[in-house]
XYZ file of C-alpha atoms in Angstrom:
689
model
C 98.676 73.679 98.376
C 97.597 74.824 94.894
C 101.207 75.073 93.716
C 104.053 73.018 94.993
C 106.662 75.706 94.818
C 109.650 74.061 96.712
C 110.520 77.232 98.550
C 106.974 77.691 99.737
C 106.153 74.024 100.553
C 109.253 73.553 102.563
C 107.842 75.808 105.165
C 104.055 75.396 104.736
C 103.668 71.773 103.528
C 106.945 69.832 104.079
C 104.862 66.545 103.852
C 103.076 66.477 100.472
C 100.430 64.282 102.147
C 100.147 66.493 105.192
C 98.046 69.579 105.837
C 98.861 72.916 104.554
C 100.180 74.997 107.509
C 99.446 78.636 107.986
C 101.514 81.746 108.365
C 100.557 83.618 111.580
C 101.226 87.398 111.975
C 101.111 88.226 115.764
C 100.287 91.876 116.415
C 98.750 92.455 113.029
C 97.030 95.698 113.888
C 100.360 97.526 114.568
C 102.230 99.314 111.775
C 104.846 96.430 111.325
C 102.335 93.560 111.653
C 99.748 95.143 109.405
C 102.152 95.988 106.662
C 103.896 92.492 106.641
C 100.513 90.746 106.834
C 99.685 92.382 103.552
C 103.145 91.574 102.013
C 103.007 87.934 103.037
C 99.392 87.427 102.129
C 99.980 88.819 98.637
C 102.547 86.097 98.042
C 100.994 83.147 99.864
C 97.334 83.618 98.848
C 97.993 82.292 95.348
C 99.615 79.211 96.766
C 96.715 78.344 98.927
C 98.492 79.053 102.170
C 96.171 80.419 104.961
C 97.248 83.585 106.686
C 96.208 84.195 110.278
C 95.920 87.837 111.475
C 96.187 87.548 115.271
C 95.810 90.609 117.621
C 94.128 91.382 121.031
C 92.511 94.517 119.380
C 89.011 94.304 117.914
C 90.494 96.220 114.974
C 91.842 92.944 113.793
C 88.432 92.280 112.241
C 88.930 95.114 109.827
C 92.312 94.199 108.523
C 90.989 92.724 105.281
C 89.057 95.880 104.372
C 92.153 98.063 105.330
C 94.412 96.009 103.140
C 91.865 96.134 100.298
C 91.828 99.848 100.604
C 95.705 99.995 100.579
C 96.067 97.676 97.598
C 93.282 99.339 95.510
C 95.624 101.776 93.771
C 98.070 98.977 92.755
C 96.128 95.748 92.183
C 93.122 94.671 90.404
C 89.924 93.685 92.178
C 90.367 89.928 91.564
C 93.885 89.787 93.059
C 92.683 91.835 96.069
C 89.787 89.298 96.612
C 92.327 86.433 96.478
C 94.604 88.053 99.022
C 91.933 89.016 101.517
C 90.094 85.627 101.208
C 93.269 84.007 102.403
C 93.364 85.985 105.648
C 91.770 84.788 108.841
C 91.334 87.538 111.450
C 91.446 86.315 115.013
C 90.972 88.571 118.046
C 92.627 87.083 121.101
C 95.611 84.927 121.890
C 97.222 81.833 120.411
C 94.723 79.741 122.313
C 91.932 81.281 120.089
C 93.525 79.872 116.852
C 91.509 76.886 115.723
C 93.313 73.621 116.869
C 93.009 71.963 113.399
C 94.940 74.861 111.755
C 98.658 73.999 111.886
C 101.134 76.769 111.871
C 104.161 76.740 109.560
C 105.713 80.128 110.337
C 104.992 82.783 112.894
C 105.980 86.399 112.265
C 105.839 88.177 115.603
C 105.351 91.895 115.800
C 104.142 92.301 119.425
C 105.477 94.774 122.022
C 109.188 94.940 122.593
C 109.158 93.197 126.051
C 110.730 89.921 126.790
C 108.129 89.335 129.467
C 105.437 89.251 126.662
C 107.481 87.715 123.873
C 109.055 84.725 125.530
C 105.850 83.274 126.905
C 104.280 83.666 123.440
C 107.100 81.758 121.805
C 106.801 78.944 124.368
C 103.105 78.710 123.695
C 103.775 78.509 119.890
C 106.342 75.770 120.428
C 104.068 73.810 122.560
C 101.317 74.078 120.073
C 103.313 73.518 116.833
C 106.709 72.099 117.577
C 107.957 72.370 114.029
C 106.862 76.053 113.392
C 109.428 78.593 112.461
C 109.284 81.608 114.735
C 110.726 84.963 113.550
C 110.585 88.246 115.590
C 110.296 91.706 114.056
C 112.361 93.167 116.913
C 114.413 96.142 116.044
C 117.123 95.450 118.691
C 116.924 92.310 120.804
C 119.283 89.545 119.842
C 118.191 86.059 118.933
C 119.934 84.882 122.024
C 117.938 87.072 124.431
C 114.770 86.127 122.542
C 115.092 82.427 121.987
C 118.031 80.914 123.950
C 116.754 77.932 126.057
C 113.523 77.658 124.035
C 113.020 74.098 122.605
C 113.589 74.200 118.825
C 115.506 77.410 119.132
C 117.265 76.562 115.776
C 113.919 77.173 114.071
C 113.737 80.769 115.514
C 115.294 83.999 114.380
C 114.893 87.714 113.788
C 113.630 89.654 110.742
C 114.081 93.404 111.192
C 111.826 95.174 108.673
C 111.830 98.930 107.559
C 109.124 101.549 107.068
C 106.908 101.773 105.093
C 106.048 98.266 106.074
C 103.542 97.426 103.464
C 105.734 98.247 100.518
C 109.334 98.122 101.824
C 110.881 94.682 101.131
C 114.122 95.349 102.871
C 115.048 93.360 106.041
C 118.086 93.014 108.259
C 118.579 89.294 109.018
C 120.900 88.501 111.979
C 122.926 85.400 110.925
C 126.364 85.620 112.425
C 126.256 84.344 115.980
C 122.427 83.757 115.865
C 120.789 80.732 117.375
C 119.051 80.030 114.083
C 120.246 76.774 112.493
C 122.049 76.941 109.199
C 119.720 74.484 107.444
C 116.647 76.116 108.929
C 117.895 79.569 107.888
C 118.416 78.326 104.400
C 114.734 77.322 104.055
C 113.470 80.632 105.438
C 115.840 82.602 103.207
C 114.613 80.629 100.149
C 110.986 81.482 100.970
C 111.779 85.104 101.538
C 113.666 85.330 98.308
C 110.690 83.701 96.517
C 108.587 86.439 98.049
C 110.751 89.040 96.594
C 112.328 90.302 99.850
C 115.829 91.804 100.079
C 117.763 90.350 102.967
C 120.876 92.050 104.318
C 123.014 89.888 106.607
C 124.097 91.296 109.954
C 125.604 90.054 113.134
C 123.385 89.022 116.016
C 124.039 91.885 118.307
C 121.734 94.473 120.036
C 120.326 97.094 117.633
C 121.800 95.563 114.519
C 123.167 97.978 111.906
C 120.651 100.361 110.465
C 119.113 101.408 113.789
C 122.601 102.137 115.257
C 122.891 104.751 112.517
C 119.519 106.218 112.564
C 119.124 106.251 116.383
C 122.646 107.590 116.724
C 121.898 110.370 114.299
C 118.748 111.292 116.176
C 120.597 111.277 119.500
C 123.249 113.746 118.211
C 120.481 115.872 116.590
C 118.871 116.173 120.025
C 122.246 117.054 121.644
C 122.794 119.683 119.051
C 119.390 121.026 119.684
C 119.974 121.204 123.368
C 123.401 122.753 123.162
C 123.154 125.204 120.401
C 119.506 126.326 120.577
C 118.960 125.420 116.861
C 115.352 124.354 116.371
C 114.520 120.762 115.217
C 113.509 122.081 111.755
C 116.879 123.971 111.418
C 118.775 120.897 112.353
C 116.776 118.837 109.865
C 117.597 121.446 107.177
C 121.330 121.012 107.864
C 121.015 117.216 107.901
C 119.052 117.281 104.601
C 121.828 119.319 102.944
C 124.454 117.141 104.455
C 122.810 113.655 104.353
C 119.492 113.795 102.550
C 117.508 112.749 105.572
C 115.617 114.448 108.389
C 115.712 112.861 111.838
C 113.216 115.008 113.716
C 110.677 114.994 110.867
C 110.799 111.219 110.714
C 110.364 110.830 114.506
C 107.363 113.133 114.354
C 105.749 110.898 111.702
C 106.066 107.586 113.646
C 104.334 107.259 116.994
C 106.784 105.962 119.677
C 109.862 106.377 117.497
C 111.589 108.460 120.289
C 111.228 105.613 122.690
C 112.512 103.083 120.205
C 115.617 105.195 119.270
C 116.421 105.882 122.881
C 116.030 102.059 123.627
C 118.479 101.427 120.856
C 121.099 103.671 122.457
C 120.542 101.931 125.762
C 121.311 98.652 124.227
C 124.456 99.967 122.702
C 125.487 101.435 126.092
C 125.177 97.847 127.477
C 128.039 97.008 125.137
C 130.251 99.957 126.077
C 129.289 102.173 128.809
C 130.291 105.416 126.892
C 128.836 108.990 126.986
C 128.581 108.530 123.218
C 125.217 106.914 124.005
C 123.979 109.158 126.806
C 120.409 110.297 126.487
C 120.123 114.098 127.221
C 117.367 115.454 129.534
C 115.845 117.339 126.545
C 114.897 114.017 125.005
C 113.157 112.507 128.096
C 109.573 114.004 127.702
C 109.546 112.655 124.129
C 110.523 109.210 125.278
C 107.947 109.179 127.994
C 105.002 110.295 125.742
C 104.720 108.267 122.535
C 102.251 111.007 121.190
C 104.501 113.926 121.873
C 106.057 115.654 118.838
C 109.017 117.954 118.469
C 108.111 121.608 117.765
C 108.465 121.945 114.126
C 108.060 124.790 111.633
C 108.705 123.648 108.167
C 110.773 125.802 105.975
C 113.241 126.965 108.562
C 116.783 127.119 107.422
C 119.872 126.456 109.382
C 122.070 129.633 109.774
C 125.138 129.480 107.592
C 127.460 129.954 110.530
C 125.966 126.892 112.212
C 126.163 124.531 109.231
C 129.830 123.591 109.977
C 128.884 122.854 113.560
C 126.133 120.457 112.606
C 128.436 119.001 109.902
C 131.264 118.098 112.231
C 129.053 116.728 115.037
C 126.690 114.637 112.773
C 129.472 113.199 110.684
C 131.716 112.638 113.757
C 128.806 110.701 115.334
C 128.041 108.646 112.186
C 131.582 107.949 111.455
C 132.294 106.821 115.035
C 129.256 104.404 114.846
C 130.517 103.103 111.472
C 133.985 102.532 112.831
C 132.628 100.420 115.669
C 130.350 98.335 113.453
C 133.285 97.736 111.037
C 135.730 96.786 113.852
C 133.184 94.310 115.258
C 131.924 92.887 112.041
C 128.287 93.895 112.784
C 127.864 94.296 108.996
C 130.100 94.781 105.998
C 130.789 98.279 104.879
C 128.753 97.775 101.670
C 125.828 96.476 103.832
C 126.109 99.461 106.275
C 126.156 101.816 103.288
C 123.224 100.131 101.559
C 121.068 100.126 104.696
C 121.741 103.857 105.201
C 120.755 104.604 101.679
C 117.770 102.378 101.081
C 116.347 102.065 104.692
C 117.263 105.491 106.074
C 117.115 107.640 102.919
C 120.737 108.852 103.141
C 121.928 110.372 99.911
C 125.218 108.527 100.488
C 125.817 106.130 103.266
C 128.524 106.904 105.894
C 131.076 104.391 104.430
C 130.749 106.205 101.026
C 131.083 109.588 102.704
C 134.223 108.423 104.468
C 135.645 107.139 101.208
C 134.854 110.259 99.249
C 136.351 112.462 102.093
C 139.380 110.288 102.374
C 139.976 107.930 105.256
C 142.650 110.065 107.011
C 140.496 113.177 106.893
C 137.500 111.173 108.204
C 139.623 109.769 111.013
C 140.686 113.229 111.955
C 137.114 114.606 111.896
C 136.018 111.777 114.050
C 138.933 112.259 116.554
C 138.035 116.001 116.837
C 134.413 115.277 117.540
C 135.197 112.735 120.187
C 137.637 115.175 121.872
C 135.343 118.264 121.648
C 132.349 116.273 122.934
C 134.482 114.670 125.787
C 133.303 111.227 124.825
C 134.320 108.604 127.471
C 136.024 105.441 126.246
C 136.466 106.853 122.849
C 138.937 104.323 121.711
C 136.398 101.588 122.282
C 133.341 103.153 120.897
C 135.138 104.596 117.846
C 138.190 102.426 117.008
C 139.728 104.796 114.397
C 142.388 102.205 113.367
C 139.750 100.811 110.965
C 140.382 104.032 108.780
C 144.100 102.889 108.382
C 144.205 101.422 104.841
C 147.732 100.143 105.507
C 146.796 98.421 108.756
C 143.510 97.032 110.261
C 141.400 98.839 107.649
C 142.994 97.133 104.599
C 140.729 94.077 104.586
C 137.436 95.891 105.252
C 136.547 96.796 101.633
C 136.720 100.542 101.838
C 137.042 100.857 98.012
C 134.320 98.242 97.274
C 131.252 99.910 98.895
C 129.642 100.429 95.386
C 131.768 98.088 93.055
C 133.069 94.749 93.927
C 135.814 92.875 92.155
C 136.349 89.122 91.630
C 137.933 86.723 89.046
C 136.517 83.438 87.940
C 138.200 81.177 85.322
C 140.024 84.105 83.773
C 137.012 86.470 83.672
C 136.900 89.432 85.884
C 133.574 90.487 87.376
C 132.809 93.961 88.402
C 129.814 93.743 90.763
C 127.681 96.863 90.790
C 126.129 97.527 94.100
C 124.469 100.820 93.271
C 121.948 101.586 90.528
C 122.885 105.332 90.041
C 126.212 106.855 89.146
C 127.812 109.305 91.466
C 131.356 110.418 92.151
C 132.235 107.633 94.599
C 130.734 104.934 92.357
C 132.753 106.250 89.291
C 135.876 106.427 91.378
C 135.484 102.848 92.583
C 134.723 101.599 89.014
C 137.920 103.274 87.841
C 140.017 101.750 90.674
C 138.571 98.217 90.226
C 138.738 98.300 86.435
C 142.382 99.311 86.502
C 143.054 96.368 88.938
C 141.527 93.862 86.541
C 143.302 95.385 83.505
C 146.603 94.900 85.355
C 145.776 91.337 86.432
C 147.548 88.986 83.894
C 145.102 86.193 84.693
C 142.101 88.221 83.552
C 141.247 87.925 79.767
C 137.962 89.717 79.784
C 135.607 91.616 82.100
C 131.879 91.523 82.905
C 129.878 94.312 84.593
C 126.735 93.194 86.291
C 124.426 94.136 89.274
C 125.573 92.127 92.321
C 122.095 90.782 92.951
C 121.910 91.840 96.662
C 122.491 95.496 96.806
C 121.428 96.121 93.144
C 119.153 93.924 91.148
C 119.040 96.156 88.002
C 121.890 97.407 85.925
C 121.374 101.120 86.370
C 118.894 104.032 86.487
C 121.051 106.823 85.442
C 123.014 109.473 87.423
C 122.489 110.772 90.941
C 121.007 114.142 90.194
C 122.398 115.581 93.400
C 125.659 115.502 91.661
C 124.342 117.885 89.146
C 122.913 120.589 91.491
C 126.250 122.183 92.335
C 127.032 122.664 88.620
C 123.603 123.957 87.345
C 124.232 127.171 85.280
C 128.055 126.472 85.510
C 129.346 125.152 82.261
C 133.040 124.810 83.245
C 132.083 122.928 86.424
C 129.650 120.698 84.449
C 132.312 120.035 81.762
C 134.756 118.946 84.443
C 132.282 116.619 85.968
C 131.385 115.053 82.548
C 135.004 114.743 81.452
C 135.864 113.004 84.741
C 133.226 110.357 84.314
C 133.863 109.978 80.595
C 137.557 109.240 81.333
C 136.608 106.220 83.384
C 133.906 104.940 80.929
C 136.291 105.343 78.034
C 138.493 102.705 79.720
C 135.853 100.100 79.189
C 136.504 100.116 75.422
C 140.211 100.726 75.563
C 141.447 97.527 77.074
C 140.290 93.922 77.528
C 136.919 92.796 76.100
C 134.075 94.051 78.331
C 130.461 92.766 78.557
C 127.570 94.540 80.228
C 125.026 92.055 81.777
C 121.796 94.016 81.552
C 118.768 93.247 83.697
C 115.700 95.215 84.997
C 115.864 98.900 84.018
C 118.927 100.267 82.126
C 118.301 103.948 81.864
C 120.343 107.162 81.319
C 123.860 106.947 82.768
C 123.298 103.209 83.264
C 122.550 102.772 79.561
C 125.687 104.955 78.678
C 127.767 102.687 80.949
C 126.489 99.741 79.011
C 127.151 101.318 75.513
C 130.786 102.014 76.731
C 131.365 98.235 76.887
C 132.289 96.125 73.848
C 129.222 93.850 74.141
C 125.864 93.701 75.847
C 123.950 90.692 76.890
C 120.485 91.016 78.559
C 117.868 89.237 80.681
C 114.439 88.808 79.251
C 112.157 91.641 80.186
C 114.941 94.259 80.425
C 113.978 97.768 79.625
C 116.275 100.447 78.214
C 116.048 104.180 77.699
C 117.791 107.610 77.625
C 115.193 109.719 79.474
C 117.530 112.864 79.697
C 115.099 114.820 77.538
C 112.596 114.681 80.347
C 115.083 116.078 82.859
C 116.336 118.789 80.384
C 119.988 117.574 80.240
C 121.877 116.023 77.203
C 123.329 112.601 77.616
C 126.935 113.429 78.084
C 128.565 109.926 78.550
C 127.990 108.647 75.007
C 124.223 108.654 74.686
C 124.124 110.996 71.725
C 126.063 108.794 69.451
C 127.307 105.426 70.893
C 123.995 103.692 70.490
C 124.049 104.539 66.773
C 127.694 103.379 66.431
C 126.598 100.019 67.859
C 123.432 99.565 65.861
C 122.166 98.947 62.349
C 121.715 102.187 60.422
C 118.174 101.201 59.609
C 117.428 101.714 63.275
C 118.869 105.302 63.583
C 115.644 107.070 62.998
C 114.034 104.977 65.775
C 116.973 105.675 68.046
C 116.752 109.462 67.391
C 113.050 109.389 68.235
C 113.686 107.624 71.542
C 116.479 110.083 72.416
C 114.298 113.137 71.687
C 111.294 111.905 73.697
C 113.168 110.095 76.428
C 110.979 107.036 75.822
C 111.978 103.577 77.054
C 112.195 100.515 74.704
C 112.239 96.737 75.125
C 115.363 94.716 74.975
C 113.940 92.756 71.986
C 114.073 95.962 69.976
C 117.729 96.641 70.942
C 118.494 93.118 69.923
C 116.947 93.593 66.519
C 119.320 96.491 65.960
C 122.309 94.473 66.905
C 122.958 96.669 69.968
C 122.344 93.666 72.317
C 124.160 90.412 71.337
C 121.854 87.946 73.254
C 118.761 87.768 75.349
C 118.563 84.962 77.957
C 116.303 84.068 80.880
C 117.071 85.942 84.042
C 118.516 83.011 85.905
C 120.914 82.124 83.022
C 122.317 85.818 82.844
C 125.204 85.281 85.149
C 126.584 82.194 83.419
C 125.874 83.523 79.914
C 127.563 86.759 80.539
C 130.739 85.166 81.675
C 130.514 82.689 78.798
C 130.183 85.595 76.328
C 133.226 87.390 77.872
C 135.353 84.308 77.658
C 134.241 83.823 74.010
C 135.218 87.331 73.162
C 138.572 86.988 74.824
C 139.284 83.634 72.925
C 138.140 84.893 69.619
C 139.618 88.426 69.686
C 136.427 89.616 67.935
C 134.021 91.993 69.495
C 130.717 93.330 68.165
C 130.945 95.925 65.335
C 131.551 99.483 66.493
C 131.516 102.418 64.014
C 134.413 104.690 64.965
C 134.346 106.671 61.668
C 131.954 109.472 60.632
C 128.508 108.887 59.158
C 125.762 111.182 57.704
C 122.804 111.318 59.911
C 119.778 113.612 59.943
C 117.444 113.912 62.879
C 113.753 114.841 62.367
C 112.957 117.398 65.097
C 109.346 117.247 64.544
C 108.438 114.068 66.404
C 106.268 114.038 69.545
C 106.699 117.061 71.660
C 105.884 115.098 74.893
C 107.430 112.302 76.704
C 105.717 109.003 77.556
C 103.963 110.636 80.610
C 102.578 113.363 78.462
C 104.885 116.078 79.727
C 105.717 118.842 77.254
C 109.437 118.833 76.538
C 111.757 121.942 76.138
C 112.214 123.490 72.676
C 115.730 124.862 73.440
C 116.780 121.477 74.767
C 115.482 119.727 71.715
C 117.279 122.029 69.317
C 120.574 121.548 71.166
C 119.982 117.712 71.309
C 119.161 117.467 67.568
C 122.247 119.379 66.660
C 124.335 117.262 68.980
C 123.221 113.902 67.627
C 123.784 114.973 64.067
C 127.164 116.591 64.742
C 128.517 113.813 66.903
C 127.740 111.130 64.345
C 129.356 113.118 61.560
C 132.740 113.063 63.513
C 135.300 110.292 64.320
C 134.530 108.727 67.684
C 137.183 110.554 69.781
C 136.237 113.983 68.398
C 132.520 113.183 68.780
C 133.094 112.273 72.524
C 134.792 115.664 73.110
C 131.993 117.578 71.332
C 129.247 115.651 73.242
C 130.980 116.538 76.578
C 131.009 120.240 75.567
C 127.310 120.242 74.385
C 126.167 118.426 77.533
C 128.027 120.900 79.718
C 126.258 123.693 77.676
C 122.854 121.996 78.490
C 123.513 122.655 82.146
C 123.267 126.389 81.402
C 119.713 126.124 79.916
C 116.663 126.748 82.006
C 115.353 123.330 81.062
C 118.204 121.687 83.032
C 117.629 123.586 86.280
C 113.817 123.023 86.018
C 114.093 119.468 85.091
C 116.645 118.491 87.781
C 114.845 120.286 90.548
C 111.553 118.840 89.541
C 112.731 115.320 89.493
C 114.460 115.787 92.885
C 111.011 116.860 94.281
C 109.355 113.888 92.538
C 107.241 116.164 90.310
C 106.919 116.478 86.408
C 108.771 119.489 85.089
C 107.158 122.546 83.624
C 109.691 123.783 81.170
C 110.117 127.448 80.273
C 110.018 126.927 76.523
C 107.516 123.916 76.008
C 107.206 122.314 72.619
C 103.773 122.887 71.101
């Protein structure tokens, strides 16, 4: 190996004097195999690890060219050449792999049939007894796949998500799996080194994410069959309700209907309930992988049918969530994260249940089960998990987005979401109050949890803004509600924000609300609200000034007016960030800083009194991407920065909230929010010259 990275060498060269073992991707011409071939090759090529692309199809000979094309928009030619040079395409079976090429790890993405998979595993084990074997199955358990196979402790499942070349999220069945603990530790270390995000689940059929997605599709088909609503109309309702579109996704992926139906069949093996029954209307799409649902884009769900879709879709998803929670298939935070990151839900079912209220969610689910005459309802939807005073008490219903722990007198608020929304803020409020009441806690740290969120925060969820566009009283109520929670961070015990990755918009305002900030090297900060056409309403118009050297105020004004990002070193020079440390030292250093603040009773300087400050409005009229900014918005922002800084802190916060709410009545806000939700640059009504 060219680099003895311990996490890589443990798999691919455990004996320093021995040969370098290869990674083998079986089924490398399929969507999953091809995508993961590219991901793994990109990591392993620079370590001198060969990557075998194995497939029966002659198309395997073109995988290097296909990957070069896919990578061309993101990587330079030299890196692409290194990646493709490491790949060895082989058309045929395992017997066609050169005998002198040892295999360290097999990633199997071949057809979902035990009659094909198990003989392949046996052949791998006979050829390379020490090889790790992991399957990309979306539903089969490790026991079904590997039980009885020699060396089964070196086998397991890695369930990936679309798009496979770029998505680094995986479900990893651990609890109850045949995979050995020591072996799993080695594989997890390698995958972490490769930048993958592993979500632990129980070793049961269909795992967690597929239960939600396939169950959603099943109910969508049943709604289609029973109401006559078209697939596009149901998708419209689902997009409004959940943010995702089941029929559209199934039309995109060949064979998705069959896979989703198979998932339901696996679940019916657990409990033979009508909740999982496949309707006749779905059968033709299961039988023909190329058949697509009739779809006319732009169709809207009739208003009188929206409540019907809402009750049935939420009822199905809440029932599935209740079962998974009751049987420990995954934690509520894991279920929620998978729904949002793998399935494109705006909010996962656990968060929807929490925001609705557990009692109301239980009643909605009970009504759905009754109306749809679901058999064995108590088993497939154990509603007792919604009882916070009973079985649901230990499940973590109010820690989906914000976890709480205490270590050596320092409380830790673990942030599991990178954007602010109502449920996140409510959980933050609840968990912060608990730490403030705890007599053992002397100081508090806010930090991304490292699994569900690896960055401090990217701002606010813009979908929260849509209902109050053009509505100043509604916008003011939202802003005041969130500001009330953030104000608690400075009102009590010393608080430290541990910054890493991107810290933008509402995430930066969350950080400025704390007494102190410590950051990892490479952290990037910014208040990009100018690009969206809204005013920073949670402290962004004046708190950075109050925490920084006055000499930096002109630069801060420039950044606020253009929405540009800035490096953490600059923020440290202003005094805004107390320390910069290597990423791996951030957890320890942030806890140490919090303990130090508690012991000394001294926190970083914060100007609560007024100060004269003038903002030059004639700086760049464009943001970093070259988009022309809005004149009306800039005029309001300039006035707000000046006026807030000229007031005492409390009065400034009130004025900022009012001005931010006023920004919601400007055309710039409506245009900016809607453009960003579509993933397009805004074209403001009053562009700056």
